[in-house]
């Protein structure tokens, strides 16, 4: 982490968990577990139907609310989709774009990811853009080539003003929901590489100010070590974000002196 130059963000991803009626109790627990003084911004990315309850109750626990996806289209005949403007109208601040589960199960391509990133930015939303290699790609030594392509594709057409709102999350696919966390060194190395890509596109000042998170089986035990890496500016947390006691400890790790 480098608090001097960038926002530290601890973002939970509920995925398809947590009923709207369960959010209030979750927020109450978080309120008592997490002290007021904090160095990081805490975010919960919730299913669409949870957003209203999230905005009402999580705010009281000083937690911002994000969505897990949005349409690349502004409005129209796209049954079942939710637009960025709808999210903004509700008061949502963040939106995860290009999570590996969406790429894997819902056919999201680098092209749609880029369209969604630009649509989010045009509306003033903060996209949390997910990139990460598969186990096979890592074994074949293709991690950097893959990350380089994904980051550049996602940010194509994003200008210098807009990049300030972008958060990148490095999420190796082999580490998501598997319990196989990348070592702090592995994660730190890829995050440093991502910053070098941002630097080559936008220059040193904007690269230094970009928050780059790590995600993939981050939990209350390994968070401290991961966050001690200079280029890991927070976490995107699935499983552990569902349990207030665990999530609170990760937030505390981001508040280490
Ligand atoms: C995620 O959903 O982005 C994630 C990293 O999940 P988990 O923490 O469960 O691996």
PDB file of C-alpha atoms and ligand atoms in Angstrom:
ATOM      1  CA  UNK A   1       0.000   0.000   0.000  1.00  0.00           C
ATOM      2  CA  UNK A   2       1.061   3.526  -0.527  1.00  0.00           C
ATOM      3  CA  UNK A   3      -1.421   5.796   1.215  1.00  0.00           C
ATOM      4  CA  UNK A   4       0.516   8.887   0.350  1.00  0.00           C
ATOM      5  CA  UNK A   5      -0.176   8.664  -3.351  1.00  0.00           C
ATOM      6  CA  UNK A   6      -3.372   6.662  -3.755  1.00  0.00           C
ATOM      7  CA  UNK A   7      -6.731   5.651  -2.359  1.00  0.00           C
ATOM      8  CA  UNK A   8      -6.670   2.367  -0.470  1.00  0.00           C
ATOM      9  CA  UNK A   9      -9.836   0.415  -1.233  1.00  0.00           C
ATOM     10  CA  UNK A  10     -11.192  -2.693   0.433  1.00  0.00           C
ATOM     11  CA  UNK A  11     -14.055  -3.897  -1.758  1.00  0.00           C
ATOM     12  CA  UNK A  12     -16.293  -6.847  -0.980  1.00  0.00           C
ATOM     13  CA  UNK A  13     -17.938  -8.778  -3.781  1.00  0.00           C
ATOM     14  CA  UNK A  14     -21.044 -10.557  -2.537  1.00  0.00           C
ATOM     15  CA  UNK A  15     -21.409 -12.341  -5.909  1.00  0.00           C
ATOM     16  CA  UNK A  16     -24.861 -14.034  -5.977  1.00  0.00           C
ATOM     17  CA  UNK A  17     -25.091 -14.177  -2.193  1.00  0.00           C
ATOM     18  CA  UNK A  18     -26.870 -12.108   0.477  1.00  0.00           C
ATOM     19  CA  UNK A  19     -30.605 -11.466   0.396  1.00  0.00           C
ATOM     20  CA  UNK A  20     -31.867  -7.878   0.481  1.00  0.00           C
ATOM     21  CA  UNK A  21     -33.381  -8.664   3.883  1.00  0.00           C
ATOM     22  CA  UNK A  22     -29.989  -9.716   5.258  1.00  0.00           C
ATOM     23  CA  UNK A  23     -28.153  -6.466   4.547  1.00  0.00           C
ATOM     24  CA  UNK A  24     -29.359  -4.544   7.588  1.00  0.00           C
ATOM     25  CA  UNK A  25     -27.971  -7.096  10.058  1.00  0.00           C
ATOM     26  CA  UNK A  26     -24.700  -7.252   8.094  1.00  0.00           C
ATOM     27  CA  UNK A  27     -24.386  -3.460   8.225  1.00  0.00           C
ATOM     28  CA  UNK A  28     -25.130  -3.414  11.970  1.00  0.00           C
ATOM     29  CA  UNK A  29     -22.351  -5.947  12.580  1.00  0.00           C
ATOM     30  CA  UNK A  30     -19.895  -3.960  10.474  1.00  0.00           C
ATOM     31  CA  UNK A  31     -20.783  -0.788  12.345  1.00  0.00           C
ATOM     32  CA  UNK A  32     -19.790  -2.316  15.651  1.00  0.00           C
ATOM     33  CA  UNK A  33     -16.767  -4.219  14.330  1.00  0.00           C
ATOM     34  CA  UNK A  34     -15.028  -1.432  12.441  1.00  0.00           C
ATOM     35  CA  UNK A  35     -13.874   1.680  14.296  1.00  0.00           C
ATOM     36  CA  UNK A  36     -14.472   5.104  12.785  1.00  0.00           C
ATOM     37  CA  UNK A  37     -10.872   6.142  12.087  1.00  0.00           C
ATOM     38  CA  UNK A  38      -9.956   4.542   8.792  1.00  0.00           C
ATOM     39  CA  UNK A  39      -7.364   4.990   6.140  1.00  0.00           C
ATOM     40  CA  UNK A  40      -9.187   3.060   3.480  1.00  0.00           C
ATOM     41  CA  UNK A  41     -12.455   3.328   1.639  1.00  0.00           C
ATOM     42  CA  UNK A  42     -14.679   0.307   2.153  1.00  0.00           C
ATOM     43  CA  UNK A  43     -17.026  -0.783  -0.616  1.00  0.00           C
ATOM     44  CA  UNK A  44     -19.549  -3.596  -0.977  1.00  0.00           C
ATOM     45  CA  UNK A  45     -20.414  -4.669  -4.521  1.00  0.00           C
ATOM     46  CA  UNK A  46     -23.834  -6.190  -4.187  1.00  0.00           C
ATOM     47  CA  UNK A  47     -26.359  -7.875  -6.508  1.00  0.00           C
ATOM     48  CA  UNK A  48     -28.639  -5.363  -8.240  1.00  0.00           C
ATOM     49  CA  UNK A  49     -31.644  -6.197  -6.068  1.00  0.00           C
ATOM     50  CA  UNK A  50     -29.579  -5.539  -2.916  1.00  0.00           C
ATOM     51  CA  UNK A  51     -28.452  -2.065  -3.957  1.00  0.00           C
ATOM     52  CA  UNK A  52     -31.330  -0.095  -2.452  1.00  0.00           C
ATOM     53  CA  UNK A  53     -30.982  -1.802   0.935  1.00  0.00           C
ATOM     54  CA  UNK A  54     -27.208  -1.478   0.642  1.00  0.00           C
ATOM     55  CA  UNK A  55     -27.379   2.245   0.007  1.00  0.00           C
ATOM     56  CA  UNK A  56     -29.683   2.664   2.975  1.00  0.00           C
ATOM     57  CA  UNK A  57     -27.932   0.548   5.599  1.00  0.00           C
ATOM     58  CA  UNK A  58     -24.290   0.169   4.541  1.00  0.00           C
ATOM     59  CA  UNK A  59     -23.926   3.947   4.421  1.00  0.00           C
ATOM     60  CA  UNK A  60     -24.542   3.987   8.170  1.00  0.00           C
ATOM     61  CA  UNK A  61     -21.565   1.634   8.491  1.00  0.00           C
ATOM     62  CA  UNK A  62     -19.484   4.064   6.341  1.00  0.00           C
ATOM     63  CA  UNK A  63     -19.441   1.588   3.445  1.00  0.00           C
ATOM     64  CA  UNK A  64     -19.852   2.731  -0.171  1.00  0.00           C
ATOM     65  CA  UNK A  65     -21.932   0.664  -2.535  1.00  0.00           C
ATOM     66  CA  UNK A  66     -21.000  -0.784  -5.895  1.00  0.00           C
ATOM     67  CA  UNK A  67     -22.637  -3.045  -8.466  1.00  0.00           C
ATOM     68  CA  UNK A  68     -21.100  -6.201  -9.923  1.00  0.00           C
ATOM     69  CA  UNK A  69     -21.841  -5.491 -13.561  1.00  0.00           C
ATOM     70  CA  UNK A  70     -23.678  -3.088 -15.869  1.00  0.00           C
ATOM     71  CA  UNK A  71     -24.808  -2.991 -19.461  1.00  0.00           C
ATOM     72  CA  UNK A  72     -22.584  -1.518 -22.129  1.00  0.00           C
ATOM     73  CA  UNK A  73     -25.731   0.049 -23.661  1.00  0.00           C
ATOM     74  CA  UNK A  74     -27.203   3.320 -22.383  1.00  0.00           C
ATOM     75  CA  UNK A  75     -30.886   2.277 -22.569  1.00  0.00           C
ATOM     76  CA  UNK A  76     -33.409   0.523 -24.791  1.00  0.00           C
ATOM     77  CA  UNK A  77     -34.669  -2.930 -25.684  1.00  0.00           C
ATOM     78  CA  UNK A  78     -32.197  -5.063 -23.683  1.00  0.00           C
ATOM     79  CA  UNK A  79     -34.432  -7.232 -21.544  1.00  0.00           C
ATOM     80  CA  UNK A  80     -32.916  -8.169 -18.219  1.00  0.00           C
ATOM     81  CA  UNK A  81     -30.090  -5.650 -18.364  1.00  0.00           C
ATOM     82  CA  UNK A  82     -29.284  -2.783 -15.989  1.00  0.00           C
ATOM     83  CA  UNK A  83     -27.730   0.427 -17.283  1.00  0.00           C
ATOM     84  CA  UNK A  84     -25.032   2.560 -15.736  1.00  0.00           C
ATOM     85  CA  UNK A  85     -27.451   5.470 -15.627  1.00  0.00           C
ATOM     86  CA  UNK A  86     -29.809   3.383 -13.479  1.00  0.00           C
ATOM     87  CA  UNK A  87     -26.932   2.678 -11.090  1.00  0.00           C
ATOM     88  CA  UNK A  88     -25.953   6.321 -10.946  1.00  0.00           C
ATOM     89  CA  UNK A  89     -29.548   7.370 -10.385  1.00  0.00           C
ATOM     90  CA  UNK A  90     -29.689   5.088  -7.339  1.00  0.00           C
ATOM     91  CA  UNK A  91     -26.505   6.617  -5.923  1.00  0.00           C
ATOM     92  CA  UNK A  92     -24.128   3.747  -6.672  1.00  0.00           C
ATOM     93  CA  UNK A  93     -20.477   4.816  -6.881  1.00  0.00           C
ATOM     94  CA  UNK A  94     -18.503   1.772  -8.045  1.00  0.00           C
ATOM     95  CA  UNK A  95     -19.118  -0.995 -10.557  1.00  0.00           C
ATOM     96  CA  UNK A  96     -17.064  -4.146 -11.085  1.00  0.00           C
ATOM     97  CA  UNK A  97     -16.354  -4.655 -14.786  1.00  0.00           C
ATOM     98  CA  UNK A  98     -14.943  -7.795 -16.387  1.00  0.00           C
ATOM     99  CA  UNK A  99     -14.891 -10.091 -13.366  1.00  0.00           C
ATOM    100  CA  UNK A 100     -13.492 -13.451 -14.489  1.00  0.00           C
ATOM    101  CA  UNK A 101     -16.806 -15.139 -13.652  1.00  0.00           C
ATOM    102  CA  UNK A 102     -18.541 -12.835 -16.103  1.00  0.00           C
ATOM    103  CA  UNK A 103     -15.899 -13.459 -18.732  1.00  0.00           C
ATOM    104  CA  UNK A 104     -16.081 -17.223 -18.128  1.00  0.00           C
ATOM    105  CA  UNK A 105     -19.832 -17.848 -17.702  1.00  0.00           C
ATOM    106  CA  UNK A 106     -21.447 -14.915 -19.505  1.00  0.00           C
ATOM    107  CA  UNK A 107     -19.237 -14.560 -22.546  1.00  0.00           C
ATOM    108  CA  UNK A 108     -17.818 -11.152 -21.713  1.00  0.00           C
ATOM    109  CA  UNK A 109     -14.991 -10.328 -24.042  1.00  0.00           C
ATOM    110  CA  UNK A 110     -12.256  -7.706 -23.859  1.00  0.00           C
ATOM    111  CA  UNK A 111     -14.356  -5.689 -26.299  1.00  0.00           C
ATOM    112  CA  UNK A 112     -17.466  -5.657 -24.099  1.00  0.00           C
ATOM    113  CA  UNK A 113     -15.314  -4.976 -21.053  1.00  0.00           C
ATOM    114  CA  UNK A 114     -13.920  -1.909 -22.791  1.00  0.00           C
ATOM    115  CA  UNK A 115     -17.408  -0.750 -23.826  1.00  0.00           C
ATOM    116  CA  UNK A 116     -18.619  -1.116 -20.245  1.00  0.00           C
ATOM    117  CA  UNK A 117     -15.605   0.692 -18.795  1.00  0.00           C
ATOM    118  CA  UNK A 118     -16.139   3.638 -21.128  1.00  0.00           C
ATOM    119  CA  UNK A 119     -19.905   3.679 -20.498  1.00  0.00           C
ATOM    120  CA  UNK A 120     -19.288   3.713 -16.727  1.00  0.00           C
ATOM    121  CA  UNK A 121     -16.738   6.523 -16.997  1.00  0.00           C
ATOM    122  CA  UNK A 122     -18.984   8.614 -19.223  1.00  0.00           C
ATOM    123  CA  UNK A 123     -21.511   8.538 -16.376  1.00  0.00           C
ATOM    124  CA  UNK A 124     -18.964   9.369 -13.681  1.00  0.00           C
ATOM    125  CA  UNK A 125     -19.037   5.886 -12.114  1.00  0.00           C
ATOM    126  CA  UNK A 126     -15.817   4.325 -10.823  1.00  0.00           C
ATOM    127  CA  UNK A 127     -15.164   1.041 -12.648  1.00  0.00           C
ATOM    128  CA  UNK A 128     -13.249  -1.673 -10.786  1.00  0.00           C
ATOM    129  CA  UNK A 129     -11.701  -3.393 -13.788  1.00  0.00           C
ATOM    130  CA  UNK A 130     -10.725  -7.028 -13.226  1.00  0.00           C
ATOM    131  CA  UNK A 131      -7.844  -8.683 -15.042  1.00  0.00           C
ATOM    132  CA  UNK A 132      -6.038 -11.941 -14.381  1.00  0.00           C
ATOM    133  CA  UNK A 133      -4.462 -14.981 -15.933  1.00  0.00           C
ATOM    134  CA  UNK A 134      -5.573 -18.609 -15.848  1.00  0.00           C
ATOM    135  CA  UNK A 135      -3.500 -21.360 -14.265  1.00  0.00           C
ATOM    136  CA  UNK A 136      -2.493 -22.602 -17.715  1.00  0.00           C
ATOM    137  CA  UNK A 137      -1.346 -19.159 -18.837  1.00  0.00           C
ATOM    138  CA  UNK A 138       0.794 -18.816 -15.699  1.00  0.00           C
ATOM    139  CA  UNK A 139       2.320 -22.261 -16.261  1.00  0.00           C
ATOM    140  CA  UNK A 140       3.183 -21.317 -19.846  1.00  0.00           C
ATOM    141  CA  UNK A 141       4.833 -18.075 -18.747  1.00  0.00           C
ATOM    142  CA  UNK A 142       2.136 -15.973 -20.399  1.00  0.00           C
ATOM    143  CA  UNK A 143       1.014 -13.991 -17.348  1.00  0.00           C
ATOM    144  CA  UNK A 144       2.544 -10.661 -18.360  1.00  0.00           C
ATOM    145  CA  UNK A 145       1.520 -10.934 -22.014  1.00  0.00           C
ATOM    146  CA  UNK A 146      -2.063 -11.691 -21.010  1.00  0.00           C
ATOM    147  CA  UNK A 147      -2.261  -8.949 -18.391  1.00  0.00           C
ATOM    148  CA  UNK A 148      -0.720  -6.457 -20.784  1.00  0.00           C
ATOM    149  CA  UNK A 149      -3.359  -7.237 -23.394  1.00  0.00           C
ATOM    150  CA  UNK A 150      -6.272  -7.202 -20.947  1.00  0.00           C
ATOM    151  CA  UNK A 151      -5.291  -3.901 -19.325  1.00  0.00           C
ATOM    152  CA  UNK A 152      -4.669  -2.139 -22.640  1.00  0.00           C
ATOM    153  CA  UNK A 153      -7.899  -3.487 -24.146  1.00  0.00           C
ATOM    154  CA  UNK A 154      -9.976  -2.462 -21.109  1.00  0.00           C
ATOM    155  CA  UNK A 155      -8.519   1.063 -21.123  1.00  0.00           C
ATOM    156  CA  UNK A 156      -8.641   1.678 -24.861  1.00  0.00           C
ATOM    157  CA  UNK A 157     -10.152   5.144 -25.431  1.00  0.00           C
ATOM    158  CA  UNK A 158      -9.993   6.076 -21.714  1.00  0.00           C
ATOM    159  CA  UNK A 159      -8.479   9.553 -21.395  1.00  0.00           C
ATOM    160  CA  UNK A 160      -6.186  11.061 -18.770  1.00  0.00           C
ATOM    161  CA  UNK A 161      -9.034  12.687 -16.896  1.00  0.00           C
ATOM    162  CA  UNK A 162     -11.022   9.439 -16.793  1.00  0.00           C
ATOM    163  CA  UNK A 163      -8.164   7.177 -15.650  1.00  0.00           C
ATOM    164  CA  UNK A 164      -8.291   8.954 -12.273  1.00  0.00           C
ATOM    165  CA  UNK A 165     -11.618   7.243 -11.628  1.00  0.00           C
ATOM    166  CA  UNK A 166     -10.477   3.761 -12.681  1.00  0.00           C
ATOM    167  CA  UNK A 167      -9.557   1.100 -10.134  1.00  0.00           C
ATOM    168  CA  UNK A 168      -7.785  -2.026 -11.401  1.00  0.00           C
ATOM    169  CA  UNK A 169      -8.101  -5.384  -9.639  1.00  0.00           C
ATOM    170  CA  UNK A 170      -5.542  -8.065 -10.372  1.00  0.00           C
ATOM    171  CA  UNK A 171      -7.393 -11.338  -9.861  1.00  0.00           C
ATOM    172  CA  UNK A 172      -5.547 -14.475 -10.963  1.00  0.00           C
ATOM    173  CA  UNK A 173      -8.329 -16.863 -12.005  1.00  0.00           C
ATOM    174  CA  UNK A 174      -6.641 -19.794 -10.272  1.00  0.00           C
ATOM    175  CA  UNK A 175      -6.875 -17.943  -6.951  1.00  0.00           C
ATOM    176  CA  UNK A 176     -10.548 -16.928  -7.046  1.00  0.00           C
ATOM    177  CA  UNK A 177     -12.725 -18.907  -4.672  1.00  0.00           C
ATOM    178  CA  UNK A 178     -10.166 -21.704  -4.539  1.00  0.00           C
ATOM    179  CA  UNK A 179      -8.291 -20.920  -1.324  1.00  0.00           C
ATOM    180  CA  UNK A 180      -5.095 -20.759  -3.422  1.00  0.00           C
ATOM    181  CA  UNK A 181      -3.972 -17.219  -2.761  1.00  0.00           C
ATOM    182  CA  UNK A 182      -1.123 -15.842  -4.831  1.00  0.00           C
ATOM    183  CA  UNK A 183       1.878 -15.263  -2.601  1.00  0.00           C
ATOM    184  CA  UNK A 184       2.379 -11.664  -1.592  1.00  0.00           C
ATOM    185  CA  UNK A 185       5.430 -11.565  -3.875  1.00  0.00           C
ATOM    186  CA  UNK A 186       3.553 -13.011  -6.886  1.00  0.00           C
ATOM    187  CA  UNK A 187       0.673 -10.573  -6.442  1.00  0.00           C
ATOM    188  CA  UNK A 188       2.967  -7.635  -5.730  1.00  0.00           C
ATOM    189  CA  UNK A 189       4.962  -8.376  -8.860  1.00  0.00           C
ATOM    190  CA  UNK A 190       1.932  -8.432 -11.176  1.00  0.00           C
ATOM    191  CA  UNK A 191       0.494  -5.295  -9.558  1.00  0.00           C
ATOM    192  CA  UNK A 192       3.829  -3.560 -10.140  1.00  0.00           C
ATOM    193  CA  UNK A 193       3.708  -4.708 -13.757  1.00  0.00           C
ATOM    194  CA  UNK A 194       0.170  -3.335 -14.160  1.00  0.00           C
ATOM    195  CA  UNK A 195       1.364   0.022 -12.825  1.00  0.00           C
ATOM    196  CA  UNK A 196       4.147  -0.003 -15.423  1.00  0.00           C
ATOM    197  CA  UNK A 197       1.524  -0.469 -18.163  1.00  0.00           C
ATOM    198  CA  UNK A 198      -0.503   2.456 -16.804  1.00  0.00           C
ATOM    199  CA  UNK A 199       2.712   4.483 -16.682  1.00  0.00           C
ATOM    200  CA  UNK A 200       3.494   3.749 -20.297  1.00  0.00           C
ATOM    201  CA  UNK A 201       0.020   4.896 -21.370  1.00  0.00           C
ATOM    202  CA  UNK A 202      -0.671   7.802 -18.986  1.00  0.00           C
ATOM    203  CA  UNK A 203       2.700   8.792 -17.517  1.00  0.00           C
ATOM    204  CA  UNK A 204       4.285   8.474 -14.098  1.00  0.00           C
ATOM    205  CA  UNK A 205       2.067  10.878 -12.149  1.00  0.00           C
ATOM    206  CA  UNK A 206      -1.223   9.198 -13.082  1.00  0.00           C
ATOM    207  CA  UNK A 207       0.279   5.717 -12.683  1.00  0.00           C
ATOM    208  CA  UNK A 208       1.409   6.594  -9.180  1.00  0.00           C
ATOM    209  CA  UNK A 209      -2.116   7.739  -8.314  1.00  0.00           C
ATOM    210  CA  UNK A 210      -3.943   4.653  -9.665  1.00  0.00           C
ATOM    211  CA  UNK A 211      -5.312   2.205  -7.087  1.00  0.00           C
ATOM    212  CA  UNK A 212      -4.480  -1.383  -8.038  1.00  0.00           C
ATOM    213  CA  UNK A 213      -6.126  -4.031  -5.865  1.00  0.00           C
ATOM    214  CA  UNK A 214      -5.471  -7.728  -5.449  1.00  0.00           C
ATOM    215  CA  UNK A 215      -8.256 -10.321  -5.375  1.00  0.00           C
ATOM    216  CA  UNK A 216      -8.209 -14.100  -5.046  1.00  0.00           C
ATOM    217  CA  UNK A 217      -8.878 -15.868  -1.746  1.00  0.00           C
ATOM    218  CA  UNK A 218      -7.816 -12.825   0.238  1.00  0.00           C
ATOM    219  CA  UNK A 219      -8.816 -13.332   3.831  1.00  0.00           C
ATOM    220  CA  UNK A 220      -8.298 -12.114   7.369  1.00  0.00           C
ATOM    221  CA  UNK A 221      -5.112 -14.184   7.670  1.00  0.00           C
ATOM    222  CA  UNK A 222      -3.227 -13.235   4.509  1.00  0.00           C
ATOM    223  CA  UNK A 223      -4.477  -9.642   4.066  1.00  0.00           C
ATOM    224  CA  UNK A 224      -1.767  -8.070   6.197  1.00  0.00           C
ATOM    225  CA  UNK A 225       1.060  -9.578   4.161  1.00  0.00           C
ATOM    226  CA  UNK A 226      -0.577  -8.872   0.800  1.00  0.00           C
ATOM    227  CA  UNK A 227      -1.323  -5.257   1.707  1.00  0.00           C
ATOM    228  CA  UNK A 228       2.253  -4.746   2.861  1.00  0.00           C
ATOM    229  CA  UNK A 229       3.313  -4.940  -0.795  1.00  0.00           C
ATOM    230  CA  UNK A 230       3.944  -1.404  -2.094  1.00  0.00           C
ATOM    231  CA  UNK A 231       1.845  -1.854  -5.257  1.00  0.00           C
ATOM    232  CA  UNK A 232      -1.158  -3.574  -3.654  1.00  0.00           C
ATOM    233  CA  UNK A 233      -3.541  -0.756  -2.797  1.00  0.00           C
ATOM    234  CA  UNK A 234      -6.359  -2.820  -1.349  1.00  0.00           C
ATOM    235  CA  UNK A 235      -8.370  -5.915  -2.077  1.00  0.00           C
ATOM    236  CA  UNK A 236     -11.367  -7.276  -3.941  1.00  0.00           C
ATOM    237  CA  UNK A 237     -12.763  -9.903  -1.638  1.00  0.00           C
ATOM    238  CA  UNK A 238     -15.398 -12.520  -2.383  1.00  0.00           C
ATOM    239  CA  UNK A 239     -15.962 -15.242   0.220  1.00  0.00           C
ATOM    240  CA  UNK A 240     -14.488 -13.414   3.197  1.00  0.00           C
ATOM    241  CA  UNK A 241     -16.612 -10.312   2.576  1.00  0.00           C
ATOM    242  CA  UNK A 242     -19.751 -12.272   3.453  1.00  0.00           C
ATOM    243  CA  UNK A 243     -18.644 -12.745   7.056  1.00  0.00           C
ATOM    244  CA  UNK A 244     -18.512  -9.421   8.929  1.00  0.00           C
ATOM    245  CA  UNK A 245     -15.848 -10.620  11.405  1.00  0.00           C
ATOM    246  CA  UNK A 246     -13.526 -11.651   8.558  1.00  0.00           C
ATOM    247  CA  UNK A 247     -14.188  -8.612   6.396  1.00  0.00           C
ATOM    248  CA  UNK A 248     -13.676  -6.284   9.358  1.00  0.00           C
ATOM    249  CA  UNK A 249     -10.256  -7.831  10.018  1.00  0.00           C
ATOM    250  CA  UNK A 250      -9.225  -7.239   6.404  1.00  0.00           C
ATOM    251  CA  UNK A 251     -10.276  -3.593   6.759  1.00  0.00           C
ATOM    252  CA  UNK A 252      -8.186  -3.379   9.941  1.00  0.00           C
ATOM    253  CA  UNK A 253      -5.219  -4.803   8.024  1.00  0.00           C
ATOM    254  CA  UNK A 254      -5.589  -1.925   5.569  1.00  0.00           C
ATOM    255  CA  UNK A 255      -5.495   0.457   8.514  1.00  0.00           C
ATOM    256  CA  UNK A 256      -2.244  -0.867   9.913  1.00  0.00           C
ATOM    257  CA  UNK A 257       0.067   1.922  11.093  1.00  0.00           C
TER     258      UNK A 257
HETATM  259  C1  LIG B   1     -13.792 -12.215  -6.189  1.00  0.00           C
HETATM  260  O1  LIG B   1     -14.973 -12.483  -6.179  1.00  0.00           O
HETATM  261  O2  LIG B   1     -13.400 -11.283  -6.867  1.00  0.00           O
HETATM  262  C2  LIG B   1     -12.869 -12.987  -5.351  1.00  0.00           C
HETATM  263  C3  LIG B   1     -11.615 -12.633  -5.323  1.00  0.00           C
HETATM  264  O3  LIG B   1     -13.385 -14.051  -4.652  1.00  0.00           O
HETATM  265  P1  LIG B   1     -12.685 -14.856  -3.454  1.00  0.00           P
HETATM  266  O4  LIG B   1     -12.174 -13.807  -2.483  1.00  0.00           O
HETATM  267  O5  LIG B   1     -13.755 -15.679  -2.860  1.00  0.00           O
HETATM  268  O6  LIG B   1     -11.572 -15.645  -4.027  1.00  0.00           O
END
